[in-house]
Coordinates of C-alpha atoms and ligand atoms in Angstrom, one line a residue:
M1 CA -21.2 -23.1 1.9
S2 CA -20.9 -20.2 -0.5
K3 CA -18.1 -20.0 -3.1
S4 CA -16.6 -16.9 -1.5
I5 CA -16.5 -18.5 2.0
N6 CA -14.7 -21.5 0.5
L7 CA -12.2 -19.1 -1.1
I8 CA -11.4 -17.3 2.1
K9 CA -11.0 -20.5 4.0
S10 CA -8.5 -21.9 1.5
L11 CA -6.5 -18.6 1.6
N12 CA -6.2 -18.8 5.3
N13 CA -4.9 -22.3 5.2
N14 CA -2.4 -22.2 2.4
L15 CA -0.8 -18.8 2.0
D16 CA 2.5 -18.1 3.6
F17 CA 3.3 -14.7 2.2
N18 CA 2.3 -11.1 3.0
I19 CA 0.1 -9.1 0.8
V20 CA 1.7 -5.7 0.1
L21 CA -0.3 -2.8 -1.3
T22 CA 1.5 -0.1 -3.1
G23 CA 0.5 2.9 -5.2
F24 CA 0.2 6.7 -5.3
M25 CA -1.4 8.6 -2.4
G26 CA -5.2 8.4 -2.7
C27 CA -5.2 5.1 -4.6
G28 CA -7.0 3.4 -1.7
K29 CA -4.3 1.4 0.0
T30 CA -5.6 2.0 3.5
T31 CA -9.2 1.4 2.8
V32 CA -8.5 -1.6 0.6
G33 CA -6.2 -3.1 3.2
K34 CA -8.9 -2.9 5.9
F35 CA -11.6 -4.3 3.7
L36 CA -9.4 -7.1 2.5
A37 CA -8.3 -7.9 6.0
S38 CA -12.0 -8.3 7.0
K39 CA -12.5 -10.6 4.0
I40 CA -9.5 -13.0 4.4
G41 CA -9.0 -12.8 8.2
Y42 CA -5.4 -11.3 8.0
K43 CA -4.1 -8.6 10.2
V44 CA -3.5 -5.3 8.4
F45 CA -0.6 -2.9 9.1
D46 CA -0.6 0.5 7.6
T47 CA 3.0 1.9 7.6
D48 CA 1.9 5.5 8.1
I49 CA -0.4 4.6 11.0
F50 CA 2.3 2.4 12.5
I51 CA 4.8 5.3 12.4
E52 CA 2.2 7.7 13.8
N53 CA 1.4 5.4 16.7
K54 CA 5.1 4.8 17.5
T55 CA 6.0 8.5 17.4
G56 CA 2.8 10.1 18.7
L57 CA 3.0 12.5 15.7
T58 CA 1.1 12.8 12.5
V59 CA 3.0 12.1 9.3
S60 CA 2.4 15.7 8.4
N61 CA 4.0 16.9 11.7
I62 CA 7.0 14.5 11.3
F63 CA 7.6 16.2 7.9
K64 CA 7.2 19.6 9.4
I65 CA 9.3 19.2 12.5
Y66 CA 12.0 16.7 11.4
G67 CA 11.9 16.7 7.6
E68 CA 11.2 14.1 4.9
N69 CA 14.5 12.3 5.4
H70 CA 13.7 11.5 9.0
F71 CA 10.2 10.2 8.0
R72 CA 11.9 8.0 5.3
S73 CA 14.2 6.5 7.9
L74 CA 11.3 5.7 10.2
E75 CA 9.4 4.2 7.3
K76 CA 12.4 2.0 6.5
I77 CA 12.6 0.7 10.1
C78 CA 8.9 0.1 10.1
I79 CA 9.0 -1.9 6.8
K80 CA 12.0 -3.9 7.9
N81 CA 10.2 -4.9 11.1
L82 CA 6.9 -5.7 9.3
S83 CA 8.8 -7.9 6.8
F84 CA 9.6 -10.4 9.5
F85 CA 5.9 -11.2 9.9
S86 CA 4.0 -13.5 7.5
Q87 CA 0.4 -13.7 6.5
I88 CA -0.3 -10.0 7.0
I89 CA -1.5 -7.2 4.8
I90 CA 0.9 -4.2 4.6
S91 CA -0.6 -1.0 3.3
T92 CA 2.5 1.0 2.4
G93 CA 2.9 4.8 2.2
G94 CA 3.1 5.9 -1.4
G95 CA 6.8 6.7 -1.4
S96 CA 8.1 3.6 0.4
I97 CA 8.5 1.2 -2.6
L98 CA 10.8 3.8 -4.3
D99 CA 13.5 2.8 -1.8
N100 CA 15.6 -0.3 -2.8
D101 CA 15.9 -1.6 0.7
N102 CA 12.2 -1.3 1.3
E103 CA 11.5 -3.1 -2.0
K104 CA 13.8 -5.9 -1.1
N105 CA 12.3 -6.3 2.4
L106 CA 8.7 -6.1 1.2
K107 CA 9.5 -8.7 -1.5
R108 CA 11.3 -11.1 0.7
N109 CA 8.1 -12.8 1.8
G110 CA 5.5 -10.6 0.2
K111 CA 3.7 -10.2 -3.1
I112 CA 3.3 -6.6 -4.3
F113 CA -0.1 -5.5 -5.5
F114 CA 0.0 -2.1 -7.2
L115 CA -3.3 -0.3 -6.8
D116 CA -3.3 1.5 -10.2
A117 CA -5.6 4.5 -10.0
S118 CA -5.7 7.1 -12.7
L119 CA -4.7 10.7 -12.0
P120 CA -8.3 12.0 -12.3
T121 CA -9.4 9.3 -9.8
I122 CA -6.7 10.4 -7.4
I123 CA -7.3 14.1 -7.7
S124 CA -11.0 13.5 -7.1
R125 CA -10.3 11.3 -4.0
L126 CA -7.9 13.8 -2.5
K127 CA -9.6 17.0 -3.3
S128 CA -10.6 17.8 0.3
D129 CA -7.7 16.0 2.0
F130 CA -5.0 18.4 3.3
S131 CA -3.1 15.8 5.4
R132 CA -0.5 14.8 2.9
P133 CA 2.6 17.0 3.1
L134 CA 3.8 16.2 -0.4
L135 CA 0.7 17.3 -2.1
K136 CA 1.5 21.0 -2.4
N137 CA -0.4 21.8 -5.6
K138 CA -2.0 20.2 -8.6
D139 CA 1.0 20.7 -10.8
F140 CA 3.4 19.1 -8.4
E141 CA 1.0 16.2 -7.8
K142 CA 0.8 15.6 -11.6
K143 CA 4.6 15.6 -12.0
L144 CA 5.1 13.3 -9.0
F145 CA 2.4 10.9 -10.3
Y146 CA 4.0 10.4 -13.7
K147 CA 7.5 10.3 -12.2
R148 CA 6.5 7.4 -10.0
K149 CA 4.2 5.5 -12.2
D150 CA 7.0 3.4 -13.8
I151 CA 8.4 2.4 -10.5
Y152 CA 5.0 1.3 -9.2
L153 CA 4.6 -0.8 -12.4
T154 CA 8.1 -2.4 -12.4
T155 CA 8.1 -3.3 -8.7
A156 CA 4.6 -4.9 -8.9
D157 CA 3.9 -8.6 -8.9
F158 CA 0.3 -7.7 -9.7
I159 CA -1.4 -4.7 -11.1
V160 CA -4.9 -4.0 -9.9
D161 CA -7.2 -1.5 -11.5
A162 CA -8.0 0.8 -8.6
N163 CA -10.5 3.0 -10.4
R164 CA -13.3 0.7 -9.1
S165 CA -15.2 0.1 -5.9
I166 CA -13.4 -1.3 -2.9
E167 CA -15.4 -4.5 -3.2
Q168 CA -14.4 -5.0 -6.8
I169 CA -10.7 -4.2 -6.0
C170 CA -10.7 -6.7 -3.2
K171 CA -12.4 -9.4 -5.3
D172 CA -9.7 -8.9 -8.0
I173 CA -6.9 -9.2 -5.4
I174 CA -8.4 -12.4 -4.0
S175 CA -8.6 -13.9 -7.5
K176 CA -5.0 -13.0 -8.2
I177 CA -4.0 -14.6 -4.9
K178 CA -5.7 -17.7 -6.0
I179 CA -3.4 -17.8 -9.1
I180 CA -0.3 -17.7 -6.9
E181 CA -1.7 -20.5 -4.8
K182 CA -2.0 -22.8 -7.8
Ligands
LIG201 C1 3.8 9.7 0.8 C2 2.6 9.1 1.0 C3 1.9 9.1 2.3 C4 2.8 9.3 3.4 C5 3.7 10.4 3.2 C6 4.5 10.3 2.0 C7 4.5 9.6 -0.5 O1 1.1 7.9 2.4 O2 3.6 8.1 3.6 O3 2.9 11.6 3.2 O4 5.7 9.9 -0.6 O5 3.8 9.2 -1.5 P1 -0.2 7.5 1.5 O6 0.3 6.9 0.3 O7 -0.9 6.5 2.4 O8 -0.9 8.8 1.4

């Protein structure tokens, strides 16, 4: 049996916490969440997709029709509900960890992995993405990025360099999980 299969097997047997992915828009939370789920056999929940499925509206339309505050209250309910599960991956929306209640709920039985991507990486990943209501222009994006960076860092249990391939990022997360297990 290969080393990586052994690793995955032992994760499934022993972990009792959620894996929470945080970070700025475009850092790769959704893609990493799906890939990681396929590697370790956990279910993945993406808070934005969860909210979109529940409301039948895109995040962008929720912002447009009801405003950001309404989106944040839906996000809060979603995170509270997900925090009652265990052994799942939660890909959070980029603004969710800024809220104290969300932080508390996510940390209750989850470890926070901050996907730390640089501003150039994020700008390049989002250059043809117009689905995010908060990304109005480059200047605003830059300000928001630096305003939030400290919060992502201080709320994280683990910081993961997200300027790499999805495979490398997941490998790094799995090796960090192994440290918790010990
Ligand atoms: C937001 C990030 C988005 C989404 C919403 C607000 C934010 O999710 O939740 O547009 O405040 O950073 P992603 O981080 O998945 O883009």
